[in-house]
mmCIF file of C-alpha atoms in Angstrom:
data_model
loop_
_atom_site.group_PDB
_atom_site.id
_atom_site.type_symbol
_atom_site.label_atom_id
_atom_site.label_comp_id
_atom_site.label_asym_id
_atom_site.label_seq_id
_atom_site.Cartn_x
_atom_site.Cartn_y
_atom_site.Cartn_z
ATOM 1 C CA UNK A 16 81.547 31.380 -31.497
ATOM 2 C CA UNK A 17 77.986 32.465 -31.045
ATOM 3 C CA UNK A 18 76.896 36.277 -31.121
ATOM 4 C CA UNK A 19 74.436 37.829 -28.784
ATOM 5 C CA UNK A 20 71.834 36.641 -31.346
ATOM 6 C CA UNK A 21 72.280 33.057 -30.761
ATOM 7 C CA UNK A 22 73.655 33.591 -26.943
ATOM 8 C CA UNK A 23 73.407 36.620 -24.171
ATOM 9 C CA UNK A 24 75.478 36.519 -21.041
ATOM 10 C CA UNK A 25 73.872 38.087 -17.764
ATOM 11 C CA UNK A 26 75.112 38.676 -14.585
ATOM 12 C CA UNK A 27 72.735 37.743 -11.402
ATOM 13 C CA UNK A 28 71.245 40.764 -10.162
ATOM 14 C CA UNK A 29 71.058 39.687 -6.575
ATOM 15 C CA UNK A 30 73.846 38.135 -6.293
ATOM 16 C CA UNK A 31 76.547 37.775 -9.101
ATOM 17 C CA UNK A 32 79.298 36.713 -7.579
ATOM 18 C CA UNK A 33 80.089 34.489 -4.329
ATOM 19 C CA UNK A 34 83.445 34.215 -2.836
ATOM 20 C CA UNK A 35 84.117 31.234 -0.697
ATOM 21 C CA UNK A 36 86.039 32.990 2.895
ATOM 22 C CA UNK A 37 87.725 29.855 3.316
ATOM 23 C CA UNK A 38 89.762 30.633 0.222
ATOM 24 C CA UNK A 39 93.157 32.383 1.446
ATOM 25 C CA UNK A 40 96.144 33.795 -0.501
ATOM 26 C CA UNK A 41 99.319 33.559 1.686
ATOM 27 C CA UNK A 42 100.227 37.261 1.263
ATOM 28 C CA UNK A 43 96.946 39.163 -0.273
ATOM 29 C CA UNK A 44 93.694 39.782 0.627
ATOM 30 C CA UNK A 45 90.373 40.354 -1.832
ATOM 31 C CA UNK A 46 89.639 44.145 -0.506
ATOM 32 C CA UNK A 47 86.751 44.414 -3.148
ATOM 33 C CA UNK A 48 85.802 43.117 -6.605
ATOM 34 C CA UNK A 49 83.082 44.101 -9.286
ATOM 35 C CA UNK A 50 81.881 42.115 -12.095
ATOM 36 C CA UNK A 51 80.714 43.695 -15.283
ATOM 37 C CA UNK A 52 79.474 42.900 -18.985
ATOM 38 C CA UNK A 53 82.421 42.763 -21.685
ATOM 39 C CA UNK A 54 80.443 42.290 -24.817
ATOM 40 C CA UNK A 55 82.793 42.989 -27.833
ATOM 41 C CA UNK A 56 81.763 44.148 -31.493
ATOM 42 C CA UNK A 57 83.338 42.543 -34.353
ATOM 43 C CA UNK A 58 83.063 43.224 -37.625
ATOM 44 C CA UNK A 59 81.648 39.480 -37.987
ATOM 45 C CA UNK A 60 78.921 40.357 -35.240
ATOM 46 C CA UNK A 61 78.827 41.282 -31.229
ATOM 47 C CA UNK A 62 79.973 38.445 -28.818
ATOM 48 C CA UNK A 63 78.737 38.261 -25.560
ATOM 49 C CA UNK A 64 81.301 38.752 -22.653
ATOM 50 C CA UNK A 65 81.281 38.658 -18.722
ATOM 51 C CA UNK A 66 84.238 40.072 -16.649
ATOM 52 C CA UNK A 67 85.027 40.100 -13.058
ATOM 53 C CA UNK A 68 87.620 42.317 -11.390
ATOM 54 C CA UNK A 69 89.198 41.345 -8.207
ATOM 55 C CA UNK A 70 90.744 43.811 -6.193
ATOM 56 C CA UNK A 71 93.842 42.407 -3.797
ATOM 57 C CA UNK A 72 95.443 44.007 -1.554
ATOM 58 C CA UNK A 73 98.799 42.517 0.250
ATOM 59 C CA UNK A 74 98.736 41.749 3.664
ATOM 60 C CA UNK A 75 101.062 44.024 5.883
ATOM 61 C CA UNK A 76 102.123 41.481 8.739
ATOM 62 C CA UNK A 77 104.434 39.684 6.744
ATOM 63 C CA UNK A 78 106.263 42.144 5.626
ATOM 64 C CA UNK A 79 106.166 44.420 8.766
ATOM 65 C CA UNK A 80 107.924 41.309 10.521
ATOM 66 C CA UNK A 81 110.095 40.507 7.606
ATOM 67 C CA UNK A 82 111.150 44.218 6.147
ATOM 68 C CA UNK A 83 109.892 46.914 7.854
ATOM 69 C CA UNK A 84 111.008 46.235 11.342
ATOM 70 C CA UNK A 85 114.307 44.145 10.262
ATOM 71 C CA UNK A 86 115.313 47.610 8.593
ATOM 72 C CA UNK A 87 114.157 49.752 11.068
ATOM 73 C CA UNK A 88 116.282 48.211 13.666
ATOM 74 C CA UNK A 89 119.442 48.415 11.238
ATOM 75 C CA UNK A 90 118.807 51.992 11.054
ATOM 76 C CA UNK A 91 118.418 52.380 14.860
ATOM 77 C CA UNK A 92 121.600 50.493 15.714
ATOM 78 C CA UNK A 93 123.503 52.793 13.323
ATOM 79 C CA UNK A 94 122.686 55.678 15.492
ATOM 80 C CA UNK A 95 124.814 54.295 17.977
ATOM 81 C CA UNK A 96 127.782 55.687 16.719
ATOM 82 C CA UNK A 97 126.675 58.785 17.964
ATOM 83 C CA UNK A 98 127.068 58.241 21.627
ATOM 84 C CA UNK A 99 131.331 56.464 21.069
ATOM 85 C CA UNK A 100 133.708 59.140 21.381
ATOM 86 C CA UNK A 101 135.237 60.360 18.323
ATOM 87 C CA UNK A 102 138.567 58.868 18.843
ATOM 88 C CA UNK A 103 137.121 55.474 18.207
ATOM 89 C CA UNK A 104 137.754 55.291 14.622
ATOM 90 C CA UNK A 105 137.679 51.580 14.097
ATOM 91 C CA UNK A 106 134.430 51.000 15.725
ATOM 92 C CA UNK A 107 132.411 54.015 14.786
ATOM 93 C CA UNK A 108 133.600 52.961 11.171
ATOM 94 C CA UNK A 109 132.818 49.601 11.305
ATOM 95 C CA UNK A 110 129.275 50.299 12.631
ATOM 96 C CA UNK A 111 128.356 52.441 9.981
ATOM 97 C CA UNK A 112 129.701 50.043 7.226
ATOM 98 C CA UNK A 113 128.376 46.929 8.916
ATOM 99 C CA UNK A 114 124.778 48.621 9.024
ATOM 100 C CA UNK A 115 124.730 49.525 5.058
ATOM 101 C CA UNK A 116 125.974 46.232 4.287
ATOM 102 C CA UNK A 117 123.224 44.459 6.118
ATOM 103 C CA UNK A 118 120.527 46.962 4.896
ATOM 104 C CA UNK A 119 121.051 46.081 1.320
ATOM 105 C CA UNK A 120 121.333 42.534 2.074
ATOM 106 C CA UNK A 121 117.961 42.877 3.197
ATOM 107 C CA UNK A 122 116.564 45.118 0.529
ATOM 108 C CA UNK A 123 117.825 42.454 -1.619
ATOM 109 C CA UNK A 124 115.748 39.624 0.727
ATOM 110 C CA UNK A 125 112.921 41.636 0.361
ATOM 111 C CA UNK A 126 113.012 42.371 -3.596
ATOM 112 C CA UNK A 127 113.098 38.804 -4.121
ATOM 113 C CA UNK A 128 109.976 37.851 -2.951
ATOM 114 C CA UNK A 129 107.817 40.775 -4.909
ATOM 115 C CA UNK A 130 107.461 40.562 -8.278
ATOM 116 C CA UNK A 131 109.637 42.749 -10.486
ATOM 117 C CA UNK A 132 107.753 45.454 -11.854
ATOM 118 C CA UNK A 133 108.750 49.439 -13.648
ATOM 119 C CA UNK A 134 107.315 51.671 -11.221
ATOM 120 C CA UNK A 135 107.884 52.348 -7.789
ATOM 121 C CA UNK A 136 106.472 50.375 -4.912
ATOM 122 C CA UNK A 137 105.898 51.724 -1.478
ATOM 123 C CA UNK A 138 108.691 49.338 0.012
ATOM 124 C CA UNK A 139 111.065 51.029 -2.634
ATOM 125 C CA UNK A 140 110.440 54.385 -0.914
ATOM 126 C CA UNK A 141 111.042 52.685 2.948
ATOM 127 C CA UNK A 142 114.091 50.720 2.292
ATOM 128 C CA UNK A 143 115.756 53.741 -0.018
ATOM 129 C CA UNK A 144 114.989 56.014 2.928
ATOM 130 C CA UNK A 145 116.257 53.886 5.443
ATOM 131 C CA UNK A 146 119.720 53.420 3.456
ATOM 132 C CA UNK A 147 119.662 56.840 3.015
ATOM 133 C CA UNK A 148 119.505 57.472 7.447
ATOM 134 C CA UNK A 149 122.349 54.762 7.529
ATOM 135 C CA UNK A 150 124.533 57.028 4.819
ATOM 136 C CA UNK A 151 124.215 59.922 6.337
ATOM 137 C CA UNK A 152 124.824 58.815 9.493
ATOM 138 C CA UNK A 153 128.140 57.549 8.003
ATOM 139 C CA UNK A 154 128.471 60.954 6.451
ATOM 140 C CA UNK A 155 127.703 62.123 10.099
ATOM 141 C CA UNK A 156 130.984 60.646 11.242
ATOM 142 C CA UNK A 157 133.073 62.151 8.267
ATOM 143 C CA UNK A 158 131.893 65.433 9.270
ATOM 144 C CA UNK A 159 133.635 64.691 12.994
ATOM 145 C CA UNK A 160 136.189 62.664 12.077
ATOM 146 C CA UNK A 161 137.118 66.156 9.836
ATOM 147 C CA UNK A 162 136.669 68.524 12.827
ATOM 148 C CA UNK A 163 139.150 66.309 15.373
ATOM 149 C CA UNK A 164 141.633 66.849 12.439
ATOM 150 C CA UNK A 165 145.211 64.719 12.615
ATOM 151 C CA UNK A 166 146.379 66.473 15.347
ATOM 152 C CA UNK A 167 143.654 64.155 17.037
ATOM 153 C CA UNK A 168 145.173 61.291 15.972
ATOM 154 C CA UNK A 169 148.507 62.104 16.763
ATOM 155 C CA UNK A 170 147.507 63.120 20.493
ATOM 156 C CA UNK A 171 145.912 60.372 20.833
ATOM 157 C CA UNK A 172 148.462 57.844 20.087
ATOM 158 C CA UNK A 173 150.498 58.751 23.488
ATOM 159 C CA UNK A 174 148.433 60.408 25.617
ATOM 160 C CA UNK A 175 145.232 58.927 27.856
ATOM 161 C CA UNK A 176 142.049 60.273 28.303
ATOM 162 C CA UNK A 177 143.388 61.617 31.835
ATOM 163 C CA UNK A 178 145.905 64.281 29.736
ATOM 164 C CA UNK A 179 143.007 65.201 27.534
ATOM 165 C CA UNK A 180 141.113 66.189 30.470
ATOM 166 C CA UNK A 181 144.014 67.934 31.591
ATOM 167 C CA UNK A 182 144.607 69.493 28.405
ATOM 168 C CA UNK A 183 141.105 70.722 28.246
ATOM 169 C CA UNK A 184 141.277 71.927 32.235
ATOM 170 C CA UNK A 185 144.031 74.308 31.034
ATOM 171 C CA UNK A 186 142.919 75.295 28.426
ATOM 172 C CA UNK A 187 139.428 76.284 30.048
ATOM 173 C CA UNK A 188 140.935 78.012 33.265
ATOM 174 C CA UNK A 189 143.864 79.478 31.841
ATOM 175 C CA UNK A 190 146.800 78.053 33.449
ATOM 176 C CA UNK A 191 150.086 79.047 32.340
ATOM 177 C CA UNK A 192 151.351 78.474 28.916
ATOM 178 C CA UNK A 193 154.754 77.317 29.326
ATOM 179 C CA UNK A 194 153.928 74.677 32.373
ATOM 180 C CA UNK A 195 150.965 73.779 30.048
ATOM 181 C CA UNK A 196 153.710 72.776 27.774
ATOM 182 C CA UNK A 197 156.228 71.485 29.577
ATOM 183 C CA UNK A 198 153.424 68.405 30.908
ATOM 184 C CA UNK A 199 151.382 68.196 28.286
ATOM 185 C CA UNK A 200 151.168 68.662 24.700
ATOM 186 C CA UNK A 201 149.402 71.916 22.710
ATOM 187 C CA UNK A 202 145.417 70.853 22.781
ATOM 188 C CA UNK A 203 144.081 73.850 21.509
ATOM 189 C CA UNK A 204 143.068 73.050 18.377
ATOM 190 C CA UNK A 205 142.727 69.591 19.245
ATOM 191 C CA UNK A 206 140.267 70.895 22.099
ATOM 192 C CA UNK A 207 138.099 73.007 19.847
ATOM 193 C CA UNK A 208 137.724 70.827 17.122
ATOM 194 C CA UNK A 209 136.900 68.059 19.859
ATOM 195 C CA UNK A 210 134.336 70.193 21.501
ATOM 196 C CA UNK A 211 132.640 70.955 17.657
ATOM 197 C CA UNK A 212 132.616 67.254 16.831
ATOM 198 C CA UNK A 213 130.898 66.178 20.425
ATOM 199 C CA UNK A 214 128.665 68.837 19.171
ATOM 200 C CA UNK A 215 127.715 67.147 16.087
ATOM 201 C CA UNK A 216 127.109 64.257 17.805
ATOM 202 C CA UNK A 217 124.692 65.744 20.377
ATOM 203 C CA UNK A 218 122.642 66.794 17.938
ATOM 204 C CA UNK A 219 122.320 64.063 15.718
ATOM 205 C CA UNK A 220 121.313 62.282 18.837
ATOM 206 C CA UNK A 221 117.954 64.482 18.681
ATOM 207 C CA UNK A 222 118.124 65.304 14.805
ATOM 208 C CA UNK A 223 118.207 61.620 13.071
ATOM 209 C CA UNK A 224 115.673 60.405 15.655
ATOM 210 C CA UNK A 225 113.101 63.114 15.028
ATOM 211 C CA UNK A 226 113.559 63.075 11.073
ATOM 212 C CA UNK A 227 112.873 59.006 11.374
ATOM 213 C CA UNK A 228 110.092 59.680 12.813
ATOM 214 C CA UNK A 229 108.785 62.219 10.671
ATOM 215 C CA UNK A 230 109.210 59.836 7.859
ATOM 216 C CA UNK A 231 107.011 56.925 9.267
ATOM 217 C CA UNK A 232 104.248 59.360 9.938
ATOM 218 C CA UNK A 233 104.712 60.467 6.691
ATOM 219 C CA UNK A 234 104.956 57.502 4.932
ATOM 220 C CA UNK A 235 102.115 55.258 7.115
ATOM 221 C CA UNK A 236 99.772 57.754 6.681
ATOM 222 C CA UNK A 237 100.992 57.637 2.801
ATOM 223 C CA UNK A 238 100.435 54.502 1.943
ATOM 224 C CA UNK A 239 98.376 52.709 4.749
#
């Protein structure tokens, strides 16, 4: 209620502000802060003002232990559908599904502990891009599952892995048709879409492996 006529605020020169270290916030740090002089002009006269502007920054260990490497694991163990054979349906399936589910249960964990703001926060960008590894490594087993075809399916309801070698032996070597027939069933399309789909998942072994870690370089050097 006074102006700058009847009262001036002034920072200390030396020292203006003094922050006790023994003051901690559970999940930020002060990085910096700056004080500065806020004097406003009404039309009733100029008030004096002093401001102070703390600059936090949130601590990374909770959240590394809590988020980052929580997810990071999820979408590591969904990678491990590329090393069971193709004719595993149930499992390969259930892997992939299992691994989405869980990394959206803990996006969800993780939301709920930050406050809910418009824009887009760094962790947005991590645990999108981590769902998105886990989808396409779903997608990943589409893409094979589409290449065996039915007549994988159907093979592979009454014959063992022992007449699928045997298949592919004569189909490599070039035995002749009709005993090829008369023991076991027509593998050659079976065989070459087989061969494409252990293909695939060779190189996704190398391919979703090297694109994770082109994204944490990418995004610790982003935002760190």
């Amino acid at each position: 209620s006074h102006t700058v006529q009847d009262l001036v605020f002034i920072w200390n020169m030396t020292d203006p502000l003094v922050v006790n270290p023994e003051i901690e916030l559970p999940q930020l740090d002060i990085s910096n802060n700056y004080t500065t002089d806020c004097t406003i002009e009404y039309s009733t006269g100029n008030f004096t003002c002093l401001a102070v502007v703390f600059n936090l920054r949130r601590r990374l260990g909770y959240h590394l232990f809590h988020t980052y490497i929580p997810s990071a694991l999820i979408v590591v163990m969904s990678w491990i559908s590329f090393w069971i054979k193709p004719e595993a349906i149930p499992a390969r399936v259930t892997l992939g599904v299992t691994s989405l589910l869980t990394l959206a249960t803990q996006n969800t964990q993780s939301q709920q502990s930050l406050p809910p703001v418009s824009y887009v926060k760094a962790i947005d960008v991590w645990m999108s891009s981590c769902s998105v590894f886990v989808f396409l490594s779903l997608m990943e087993f589409a893409v094979v599952n589409n290449y065996m075809g039915p007549v994988a399916t159907k093979a592979m309801k009454g014959y063992s892995d022992e007449d699928l070698s045997e298949a592919i032996d004569f189909n490599k070597n070039g035995y002749n048709k009709d005993h090829r027939s008369s023991e076991v069933p027509k593998y050659d399309t079976f065989c070459h879409g087989r061969e494409t789909a252990l293909c695939i998942d060779k190189f996704s072994r190398f391919f979703f492996p090297f694109s994770f870690f082109i994204l944490n370089v990418t995004y610790w050097t982003t935002f760190l």
